[in-house]
XYZ file of C-alpha atoms in Angstrom:
542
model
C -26.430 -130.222 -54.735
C -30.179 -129.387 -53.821
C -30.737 -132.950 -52.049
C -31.866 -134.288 -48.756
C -32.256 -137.313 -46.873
C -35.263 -136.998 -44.867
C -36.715 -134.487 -42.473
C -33.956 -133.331 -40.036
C -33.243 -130.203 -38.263
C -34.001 -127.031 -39.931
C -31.095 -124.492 -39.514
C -31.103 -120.841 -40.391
C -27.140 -119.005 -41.172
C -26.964 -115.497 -42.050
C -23.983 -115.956 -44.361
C -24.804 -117.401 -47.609
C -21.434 -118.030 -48.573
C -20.954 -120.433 -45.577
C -24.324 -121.348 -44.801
C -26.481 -124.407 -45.596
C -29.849 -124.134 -46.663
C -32.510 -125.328 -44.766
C -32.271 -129.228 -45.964
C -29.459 -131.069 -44.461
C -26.867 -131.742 -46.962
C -28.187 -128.783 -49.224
C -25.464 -125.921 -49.734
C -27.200 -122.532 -50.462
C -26.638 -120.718 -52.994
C -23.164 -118.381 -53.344
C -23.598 -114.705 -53.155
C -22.967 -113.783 -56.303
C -25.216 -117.002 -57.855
C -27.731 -115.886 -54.977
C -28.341 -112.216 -56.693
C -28.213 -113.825 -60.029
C -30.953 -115.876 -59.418
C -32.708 -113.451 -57.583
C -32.857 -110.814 -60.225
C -34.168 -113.202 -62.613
C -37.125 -114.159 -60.609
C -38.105 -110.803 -59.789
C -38.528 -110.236 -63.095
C -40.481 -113.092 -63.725
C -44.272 -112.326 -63.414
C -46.072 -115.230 -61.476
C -48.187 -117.581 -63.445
C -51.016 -119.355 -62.372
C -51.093 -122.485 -60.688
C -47.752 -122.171 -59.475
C -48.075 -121.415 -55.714
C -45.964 -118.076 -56.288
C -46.867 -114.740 -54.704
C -46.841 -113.246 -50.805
C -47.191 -114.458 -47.844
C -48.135 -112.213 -45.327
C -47.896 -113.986 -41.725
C -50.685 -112.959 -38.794
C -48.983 -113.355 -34.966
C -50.769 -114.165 -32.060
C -50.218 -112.357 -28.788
C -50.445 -113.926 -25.340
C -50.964 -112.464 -21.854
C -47.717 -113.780 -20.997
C -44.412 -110.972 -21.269
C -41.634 -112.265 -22.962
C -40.102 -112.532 -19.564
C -42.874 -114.885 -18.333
C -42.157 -117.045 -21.938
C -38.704 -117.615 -21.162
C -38.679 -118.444 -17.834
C -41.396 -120.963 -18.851
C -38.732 -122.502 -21.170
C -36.406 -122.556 -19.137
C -38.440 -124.277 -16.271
C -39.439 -127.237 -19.425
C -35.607 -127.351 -20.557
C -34.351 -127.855 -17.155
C -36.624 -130.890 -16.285
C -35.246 -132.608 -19.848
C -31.408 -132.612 -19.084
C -30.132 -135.894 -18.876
C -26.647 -136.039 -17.201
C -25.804 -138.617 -18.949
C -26.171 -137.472 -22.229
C -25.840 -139.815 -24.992
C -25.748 -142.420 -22.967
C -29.208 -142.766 -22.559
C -29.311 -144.237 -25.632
C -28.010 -147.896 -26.450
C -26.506 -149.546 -29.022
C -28.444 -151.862 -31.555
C -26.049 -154.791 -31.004
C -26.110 -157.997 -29.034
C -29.343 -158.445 -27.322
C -30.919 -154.846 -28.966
C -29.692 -156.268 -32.506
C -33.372 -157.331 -33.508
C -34.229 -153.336 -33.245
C -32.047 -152.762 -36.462
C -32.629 -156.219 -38.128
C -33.363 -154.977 -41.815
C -37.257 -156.634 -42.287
C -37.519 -156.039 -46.377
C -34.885 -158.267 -47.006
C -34.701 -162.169 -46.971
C -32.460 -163.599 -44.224
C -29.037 -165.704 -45.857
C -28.189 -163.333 -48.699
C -24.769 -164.471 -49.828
C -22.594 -163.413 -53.168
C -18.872 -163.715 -53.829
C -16.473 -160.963 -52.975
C -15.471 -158.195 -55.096
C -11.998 -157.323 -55.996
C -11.308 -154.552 -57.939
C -10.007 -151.230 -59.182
C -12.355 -147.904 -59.913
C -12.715 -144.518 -60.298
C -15.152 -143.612 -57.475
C -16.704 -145.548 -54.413
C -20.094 -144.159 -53.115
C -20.583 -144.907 -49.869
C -24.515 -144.974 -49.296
C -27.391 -144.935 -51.967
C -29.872 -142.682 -50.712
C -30.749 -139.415 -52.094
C -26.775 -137.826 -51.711
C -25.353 -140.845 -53.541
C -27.863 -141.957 -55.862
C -27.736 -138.857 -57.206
C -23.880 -138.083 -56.857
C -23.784 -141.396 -59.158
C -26.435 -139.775 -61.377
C -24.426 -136.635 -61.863
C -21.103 -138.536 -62.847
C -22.847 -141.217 -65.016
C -24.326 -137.610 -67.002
C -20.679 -136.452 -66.867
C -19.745 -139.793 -68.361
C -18.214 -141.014 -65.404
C -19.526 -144.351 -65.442
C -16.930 -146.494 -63.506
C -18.211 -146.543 -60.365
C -19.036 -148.641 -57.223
C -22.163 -147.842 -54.709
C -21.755 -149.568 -51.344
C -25.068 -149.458 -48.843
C -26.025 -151.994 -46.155
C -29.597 -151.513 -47.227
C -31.364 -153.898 -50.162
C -32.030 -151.021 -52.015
C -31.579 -147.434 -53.219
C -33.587 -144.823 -50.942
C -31.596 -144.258 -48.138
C -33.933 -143.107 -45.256
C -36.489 -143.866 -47.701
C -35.353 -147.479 -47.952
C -35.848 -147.311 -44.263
C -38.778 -145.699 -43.220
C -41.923 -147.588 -44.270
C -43.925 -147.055 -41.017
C -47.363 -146.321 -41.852
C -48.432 -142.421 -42.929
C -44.496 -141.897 -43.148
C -44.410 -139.192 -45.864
C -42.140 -135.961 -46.692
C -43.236 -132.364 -44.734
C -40.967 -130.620 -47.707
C -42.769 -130.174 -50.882
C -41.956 -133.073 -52.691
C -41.861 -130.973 -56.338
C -38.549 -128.964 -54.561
C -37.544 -132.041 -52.530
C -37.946 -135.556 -54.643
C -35.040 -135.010 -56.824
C -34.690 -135.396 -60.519
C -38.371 -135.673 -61.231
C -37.746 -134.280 -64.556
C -35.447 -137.081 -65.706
C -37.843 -139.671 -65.031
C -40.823 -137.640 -65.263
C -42.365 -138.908 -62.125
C -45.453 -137.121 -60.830
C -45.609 -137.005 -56.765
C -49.475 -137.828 -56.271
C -49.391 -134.621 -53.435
C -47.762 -131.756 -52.985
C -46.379 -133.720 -49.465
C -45.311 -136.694 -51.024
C -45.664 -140.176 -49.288
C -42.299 -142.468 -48.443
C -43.213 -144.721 -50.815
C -43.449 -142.627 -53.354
C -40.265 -141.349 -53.036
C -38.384 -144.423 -52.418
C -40.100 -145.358 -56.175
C -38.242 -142.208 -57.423
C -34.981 -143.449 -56.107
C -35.911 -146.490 -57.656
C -36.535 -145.184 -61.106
C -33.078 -143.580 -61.261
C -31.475 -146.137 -60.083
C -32.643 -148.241 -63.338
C -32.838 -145.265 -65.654
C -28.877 -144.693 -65.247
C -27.917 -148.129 -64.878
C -27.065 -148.094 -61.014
C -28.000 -151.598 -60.260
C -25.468 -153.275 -62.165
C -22.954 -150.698 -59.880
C -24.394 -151.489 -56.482
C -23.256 -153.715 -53.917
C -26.623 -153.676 -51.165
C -26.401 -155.588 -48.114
C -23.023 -154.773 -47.484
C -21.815 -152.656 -44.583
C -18.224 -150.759 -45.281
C -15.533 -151.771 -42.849
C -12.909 -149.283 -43.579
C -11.604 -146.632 -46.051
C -7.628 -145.794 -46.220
C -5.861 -143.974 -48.116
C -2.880 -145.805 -50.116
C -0.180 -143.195 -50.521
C 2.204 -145.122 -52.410
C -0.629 -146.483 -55.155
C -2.584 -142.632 -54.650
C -5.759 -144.611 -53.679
C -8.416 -145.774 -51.232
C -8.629 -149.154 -50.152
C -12.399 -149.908 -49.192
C -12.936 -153.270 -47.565
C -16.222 -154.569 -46.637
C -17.918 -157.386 -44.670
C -19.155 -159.445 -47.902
C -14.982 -159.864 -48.258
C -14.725 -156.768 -51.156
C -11.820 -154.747 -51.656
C -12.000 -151.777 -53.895
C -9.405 -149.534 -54.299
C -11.232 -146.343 -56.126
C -9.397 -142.559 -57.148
C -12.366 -140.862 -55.803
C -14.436 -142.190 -52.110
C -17.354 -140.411 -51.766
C -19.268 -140.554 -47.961
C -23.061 -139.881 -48.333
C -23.669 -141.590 -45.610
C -26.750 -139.397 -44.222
C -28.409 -138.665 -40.716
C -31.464 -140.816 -41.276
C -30.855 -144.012 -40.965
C -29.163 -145.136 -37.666
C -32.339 -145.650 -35.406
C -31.834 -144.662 -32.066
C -32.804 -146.607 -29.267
C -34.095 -145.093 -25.602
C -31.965 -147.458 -22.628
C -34.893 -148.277 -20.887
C -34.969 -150.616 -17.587
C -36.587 -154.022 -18.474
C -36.649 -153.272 -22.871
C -35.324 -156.925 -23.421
C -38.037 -158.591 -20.918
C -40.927 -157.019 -23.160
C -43.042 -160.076 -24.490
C -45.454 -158.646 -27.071
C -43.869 -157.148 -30.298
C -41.273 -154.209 -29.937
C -39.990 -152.524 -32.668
C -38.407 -148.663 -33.952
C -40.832 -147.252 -36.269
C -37.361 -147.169 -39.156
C -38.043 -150.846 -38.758
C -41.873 -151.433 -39.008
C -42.670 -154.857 -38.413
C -45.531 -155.648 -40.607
C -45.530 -158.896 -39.448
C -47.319 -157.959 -36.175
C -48.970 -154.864 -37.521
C -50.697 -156.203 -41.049
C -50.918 -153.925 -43.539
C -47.736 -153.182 -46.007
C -46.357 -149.098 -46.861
C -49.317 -148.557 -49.060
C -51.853 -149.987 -46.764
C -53.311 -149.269 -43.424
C -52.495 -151.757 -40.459
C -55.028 -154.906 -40.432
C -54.207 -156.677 -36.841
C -54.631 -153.759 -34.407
C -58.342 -154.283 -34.109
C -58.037 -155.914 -31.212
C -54.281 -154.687 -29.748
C -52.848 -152.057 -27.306
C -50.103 -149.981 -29.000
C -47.680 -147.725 -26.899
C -46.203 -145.127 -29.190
C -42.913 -143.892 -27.503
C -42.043 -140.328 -28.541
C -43.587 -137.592 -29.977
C -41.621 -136.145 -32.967
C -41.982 -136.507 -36.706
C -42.382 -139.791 -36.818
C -45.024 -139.980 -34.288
C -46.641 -137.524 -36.004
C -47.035 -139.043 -38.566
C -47.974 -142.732 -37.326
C -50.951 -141.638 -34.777
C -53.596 -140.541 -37.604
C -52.472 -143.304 -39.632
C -53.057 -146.068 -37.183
C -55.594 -144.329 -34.592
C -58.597 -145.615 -36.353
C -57.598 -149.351 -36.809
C -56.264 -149.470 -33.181
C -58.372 -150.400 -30.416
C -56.324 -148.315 -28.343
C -53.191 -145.913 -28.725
C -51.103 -144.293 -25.799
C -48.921 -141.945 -26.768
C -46.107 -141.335 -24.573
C -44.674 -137.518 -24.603
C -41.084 -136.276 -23.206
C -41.385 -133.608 -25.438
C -44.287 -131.900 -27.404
C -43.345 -130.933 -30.990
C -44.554 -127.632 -32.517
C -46.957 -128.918 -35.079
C -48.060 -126.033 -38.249
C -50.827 -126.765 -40.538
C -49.181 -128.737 -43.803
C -52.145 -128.126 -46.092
C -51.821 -131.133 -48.302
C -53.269 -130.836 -51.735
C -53.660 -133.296 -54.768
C -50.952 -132.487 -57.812
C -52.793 -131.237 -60.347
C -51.519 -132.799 -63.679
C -52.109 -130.417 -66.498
C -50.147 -127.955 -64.375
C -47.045 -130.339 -63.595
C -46.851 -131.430 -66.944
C -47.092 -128.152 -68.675
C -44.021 -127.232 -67.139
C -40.506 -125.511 -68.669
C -37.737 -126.988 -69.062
C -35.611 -126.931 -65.257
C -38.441 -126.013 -63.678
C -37.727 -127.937 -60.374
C -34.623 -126.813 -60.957
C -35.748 -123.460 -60.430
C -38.081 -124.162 -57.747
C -35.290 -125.612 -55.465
C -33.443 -122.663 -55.837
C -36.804 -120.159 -54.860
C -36.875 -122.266 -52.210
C -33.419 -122.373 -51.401
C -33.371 -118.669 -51.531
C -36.681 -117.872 -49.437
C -35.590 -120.221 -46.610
C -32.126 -118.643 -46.543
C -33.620 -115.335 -45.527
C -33.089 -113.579 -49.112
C -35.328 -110.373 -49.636
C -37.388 -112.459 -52.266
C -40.645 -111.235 -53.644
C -41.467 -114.410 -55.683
C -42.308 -117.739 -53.508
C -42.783 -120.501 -55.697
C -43.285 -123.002 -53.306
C -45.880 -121.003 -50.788
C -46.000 -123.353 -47.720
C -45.859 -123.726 -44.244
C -42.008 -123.488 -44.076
C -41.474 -120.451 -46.235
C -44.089 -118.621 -44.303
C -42.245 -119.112 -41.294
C -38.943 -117.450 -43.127
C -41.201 -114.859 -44.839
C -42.895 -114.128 -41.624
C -39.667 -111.439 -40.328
C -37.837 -114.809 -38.988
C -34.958 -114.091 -42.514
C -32.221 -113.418 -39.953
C -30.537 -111.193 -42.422
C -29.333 -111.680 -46.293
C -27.471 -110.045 -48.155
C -29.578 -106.606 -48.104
C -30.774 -106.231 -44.824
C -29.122 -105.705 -41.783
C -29.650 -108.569 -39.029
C -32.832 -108.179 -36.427
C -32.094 -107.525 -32.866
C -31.912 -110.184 -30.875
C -34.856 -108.348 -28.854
C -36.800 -108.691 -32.204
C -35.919 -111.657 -33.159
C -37.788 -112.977 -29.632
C -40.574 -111.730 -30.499
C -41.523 -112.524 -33.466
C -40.706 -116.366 -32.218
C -42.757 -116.209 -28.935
C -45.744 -114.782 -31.502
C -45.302 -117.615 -33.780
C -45.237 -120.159 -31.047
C -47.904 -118.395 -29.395
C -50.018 -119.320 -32.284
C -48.906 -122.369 -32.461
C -49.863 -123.092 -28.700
C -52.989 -121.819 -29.867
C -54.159 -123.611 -32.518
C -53.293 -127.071 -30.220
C -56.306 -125.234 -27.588
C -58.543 -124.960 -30.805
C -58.254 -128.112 -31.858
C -57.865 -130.524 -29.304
C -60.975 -130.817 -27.017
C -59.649 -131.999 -23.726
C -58.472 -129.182 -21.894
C -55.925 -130.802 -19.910
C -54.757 -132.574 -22.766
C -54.181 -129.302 -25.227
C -52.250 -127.854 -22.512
C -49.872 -131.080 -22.178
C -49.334 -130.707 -25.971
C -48.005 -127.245 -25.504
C -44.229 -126.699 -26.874
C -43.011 -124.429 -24.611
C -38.981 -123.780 -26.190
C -38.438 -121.501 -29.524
C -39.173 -122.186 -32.627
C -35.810 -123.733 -33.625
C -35.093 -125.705 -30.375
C -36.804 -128.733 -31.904
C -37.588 -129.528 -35.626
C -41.359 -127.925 -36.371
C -43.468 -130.418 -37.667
C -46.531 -130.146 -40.115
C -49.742 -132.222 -40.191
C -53.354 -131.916 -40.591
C -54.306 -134.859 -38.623
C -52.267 -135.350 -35.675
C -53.630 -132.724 -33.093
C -56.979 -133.685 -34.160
C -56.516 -137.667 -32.985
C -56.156 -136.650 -29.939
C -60.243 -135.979 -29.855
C -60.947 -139.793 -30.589
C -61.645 -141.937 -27.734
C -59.114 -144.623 -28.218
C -56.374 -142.342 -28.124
C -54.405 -141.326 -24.806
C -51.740 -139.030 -24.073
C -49.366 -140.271 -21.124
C -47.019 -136.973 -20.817
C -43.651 -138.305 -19.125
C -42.886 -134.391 -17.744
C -39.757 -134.325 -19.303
C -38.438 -137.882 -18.125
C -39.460 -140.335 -20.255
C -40.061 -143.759 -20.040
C -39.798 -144.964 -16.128
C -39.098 -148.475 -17.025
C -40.802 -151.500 -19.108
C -42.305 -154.744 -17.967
C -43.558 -157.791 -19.833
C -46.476 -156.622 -20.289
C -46.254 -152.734 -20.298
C -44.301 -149.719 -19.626
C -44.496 -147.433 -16.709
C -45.132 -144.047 -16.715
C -44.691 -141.795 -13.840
C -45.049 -144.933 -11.633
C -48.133 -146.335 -13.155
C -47.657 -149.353 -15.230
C -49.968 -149.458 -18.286
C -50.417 -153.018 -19.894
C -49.577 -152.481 -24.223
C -49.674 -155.557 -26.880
C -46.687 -153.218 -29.065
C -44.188 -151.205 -28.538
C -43.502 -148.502 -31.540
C -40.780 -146.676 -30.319
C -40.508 -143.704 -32.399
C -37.661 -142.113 -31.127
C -35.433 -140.432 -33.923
C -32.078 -141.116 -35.180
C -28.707 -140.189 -34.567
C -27.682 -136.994 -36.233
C -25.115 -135.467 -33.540
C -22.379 -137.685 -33.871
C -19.263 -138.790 -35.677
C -20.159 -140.131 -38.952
C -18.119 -143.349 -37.529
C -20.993 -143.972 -34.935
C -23.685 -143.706 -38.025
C -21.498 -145.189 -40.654
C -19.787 -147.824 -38.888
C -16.530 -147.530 -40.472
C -13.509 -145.455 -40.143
C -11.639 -143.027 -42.187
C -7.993 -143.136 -42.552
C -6.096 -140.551 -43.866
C -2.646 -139.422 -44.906
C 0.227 -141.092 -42.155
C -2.650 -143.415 -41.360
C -4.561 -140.850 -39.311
C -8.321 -141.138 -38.473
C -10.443 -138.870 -39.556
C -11.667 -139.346 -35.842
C -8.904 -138.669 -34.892
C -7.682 -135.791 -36.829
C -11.102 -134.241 -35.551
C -10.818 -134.946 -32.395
C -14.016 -136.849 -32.463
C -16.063 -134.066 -33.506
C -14.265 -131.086 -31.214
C -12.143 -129.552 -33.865
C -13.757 -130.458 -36.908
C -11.997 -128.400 -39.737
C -13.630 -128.790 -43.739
C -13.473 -126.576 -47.200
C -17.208 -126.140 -47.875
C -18.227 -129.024 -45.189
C -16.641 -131.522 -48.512
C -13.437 -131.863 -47.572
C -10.546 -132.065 -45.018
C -7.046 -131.772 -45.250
C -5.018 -134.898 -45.152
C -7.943 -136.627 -47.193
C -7.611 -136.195 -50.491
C -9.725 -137.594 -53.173
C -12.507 -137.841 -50.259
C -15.921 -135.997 -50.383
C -17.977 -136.017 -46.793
C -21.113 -135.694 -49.021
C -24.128 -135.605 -46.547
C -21.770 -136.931 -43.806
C -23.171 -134.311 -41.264
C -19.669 -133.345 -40.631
């Protein structure tokens, strides 16, 4: 299943017949399918328009020895380790419940509960189960129940409306099913809310709505072994006892919350950027904010989603500080209109096609033909294919290299574009590539040249505490109207901590517990685990 959920870690195996491509929840291909598809393509001549052909990747050197690079890293990762782990993040209950209040839905939604019997319960309608139900309703399995605490389909997507928030994947290999809809991304990077329209369209092209139950958060799954079913009870009062569960739960969607002294005694407006509060901001997902004219906004982290906000926002903000831990490696996306006559002109399973290529290039496969010809598969192109099923894997010596080059010109390109000398040399990522999710963007380096914008660099430590006016950085307390914290999601964890609910098994076991929360995780294919049948961890991050 060639689906994501959103941009999360990108991981590289060098066993395709255990590995996972580089989308989370997005097997690659089998060996055998792997050299199938590959001998195809190569004899495929390129056509025009496509973005196929080579990629040949230029490295920059740096008067630092590899020596000097690592102990640098290690220096950086040594002031970022928190002894306390996870802990440094809270919970979004009690008093931080308003961080994960849902704000596209009107408050008091009520309906009757459901009772009843069915083939298979989806748990979570973003892109794994929306299009898990797709694939059955084909099949002409069409009995089926789709359970999400959002109001909508989309998943992350459903989530995410903070302004500029868009897909760094190509959106003709990542938006999925565009052929059975025939929905035309606007860019080759397309923007959330085009893809949570997508979602939308299949959703009512297959009939979906009349299946889903929104608004309503799973309390627990167990398996009947007498009746051979799951029991699925929820907090609207539903119980559905299904042949099949399905868990496509996702990593994008639980925001996660910094525990910061003095958070709850903040008076202006404080939100995550998964929750954007329009309200305060003005503006709506397809329009810039209107009400920052005259504000102070305090952007807390600086990963994707940060990314992402800053050029959107920096020039309708009187004044932006950006507060770093941790500088993210940001490549040059190239974003280009979609040319029409060339996306409708094309075969039959062309995307099809395309997510394989890029499947395939991004798994390190000795593939001439790149399809998709972007940032990401030039990294993979560019000698970092740690092996495939023809080559023989790089030496670890080798392999350092060719990452402290591409950093190198990543480090750069942040001194060539970003005036301020002091400032380019804050925004320096100083850990390999893979340490931290790369990020790609045209603007963001570059709003860092405009006057209103400030970077307050934490050196490794974060946020010192927050008043009610401000937060304080590194002692100094810096008065801010808002409070954006952009600071991720949980992805490391037991899909109870994300999904809220537990698993229950054969002899009424956990699947906590039968894991040993997380320490002895044992699957088939990452979709299954013994002493849970009938249940598929779809996009569970298990």
């Amino acid at each position: 299943m060639h689906n994501v959920t959103g941009g999360a870690a990108i991981f590289i195996f060098t066993d395709l017949r255990h590995g996972k491509g580089p989308w989370p929840c997005t097997n690659a291909p089998p060996r055998q399918e792997s050299r199938h598809y590959l001998r195809n393509a190569l004899e495929r001549p390129a056509q025009a328009g496509s973005g196929r052909g080579n990629l040949a990747m230029s490295y920059q050197t740096s008067p630092m020895t590899p020596e000097e690079v690592l102990e640098k890293y290690r220096i950086e990762r040594a002031k970022r380790l928190r002894p306390e782990g996870t802990a440094q993040y809270t919970e979004l209950t009690d008093d931080y419940a308003e961080f994960d209040r849902d704000p596209f839905v009107e408050p008091g939604f009520t309906r009757d509960p459901v009772v009843e019997e069915t083939d298979v319960v989806i748990i979570g309608a973003g892109i794994g189960g929306l299009t898990t139900a797709v694939r059955l309703v084909k099949k002409g399995v069409t009995d089926i129940r789709i359970l999400d605490r959002a109001g909508d389909f989309g998943g992350t997507w459903y989530w995410n409306r903070y302004p500029g928030c868009m897909c760094d994947v190509e959106g003709y290999v990542y938006i999925p099913m565009l052929e059975e809809t025939g929905f035309m991304p606007s860019e080759k990077y397309a923007k959330a809310p085009e893809i949570f329209r997508q979602c939308q369209l299949l959703g009512e092209k297959f009939d979906l709505y009349s299946k889903a139950l929104f608004q309503t958060e799973t309390h627990e799954a167990r398996w009947d072994e007498g009746a051979k079913r799951w029991i699925i009870t929820t907090d609207r009062g539903d119980v559905l006892k299904a042949r099949f569960i399905v868990v496509a739960g996702g990593i994008l969607h639980k925001a996660k919350l910094p525990r910061i002294p003095g958070i709850e005694t903040f008076k202006g407006a404080k939100f995550h950027a998964a929750r954007w509060n329009y309200a305060a901001t003005g503006g709506g997902p397809t329009e810039v904010p209107t009400k920052l004219g005259d504000k102070t906004v305090a952007i807390v982290g600086t990963g994707a989603t940060a990314v992402q906000v800053l050029p959107t926002i920096a020039p309708v903000t009187k004044q932006v500080y950006v507060v770093q831990r941790t500088p993210s490696a940001v490549g040059v996306r190239n974003q280009a209109p979609t040319d029409p006559d060339w996306f409708f002109n094309q075969k039959p399973g062309w995307q099809e096609e395309r997510m394989w290529n890029f499947t395939a290039v991004t798994s390190g496969l000795p593939l001439d033909v790149d399809m998709v010809g972007d940032a990401w598969t030039e990294v993979y192109r560019g000698d970092m294919a740690f092996g495939g099923p023809d080559k023989t894997k790089m030496a670890n010596e080798d392999r350092l290299k060719v990452d402290i080059e591409i950093m190198n010109r990543w480090r750069k390109r942040i001194e060539e574009t970003v005036k301020d000398k002091e400032t380019a040399e804050t925004l320096k990522p100083w850990y390999d590539l893979w340490c931290k999710r790369p990020c790609y963007h045209d603007e963001y380096l570059e709003a860092f040249n405009r006057p209103n914008i400030k970077l307050l660099d934490t050196d490794g430590q974060g946020v010192e505490a927050i008043t009610p006016t401000g937060i304080v950085i590194q002692g100094k307390d810096y008065p801010v109207d808002i409070i954006v914290f952009a600071t991720g999601f949980e992805t490391g964890t037991m899909y109870k901590s994300r999904m809220h609910f537990e698993m229950y098994g054969k002899g009424g076991k956990s699947l906590s517990e039968d894991w040993d929360e997380g320490r002895n995780a044992h699957t088939l294919l990452g979709l299954l685990s013994r002493g849970f049948p009938n249940a598929f961890l779809y996009c569970a991050r298990t």
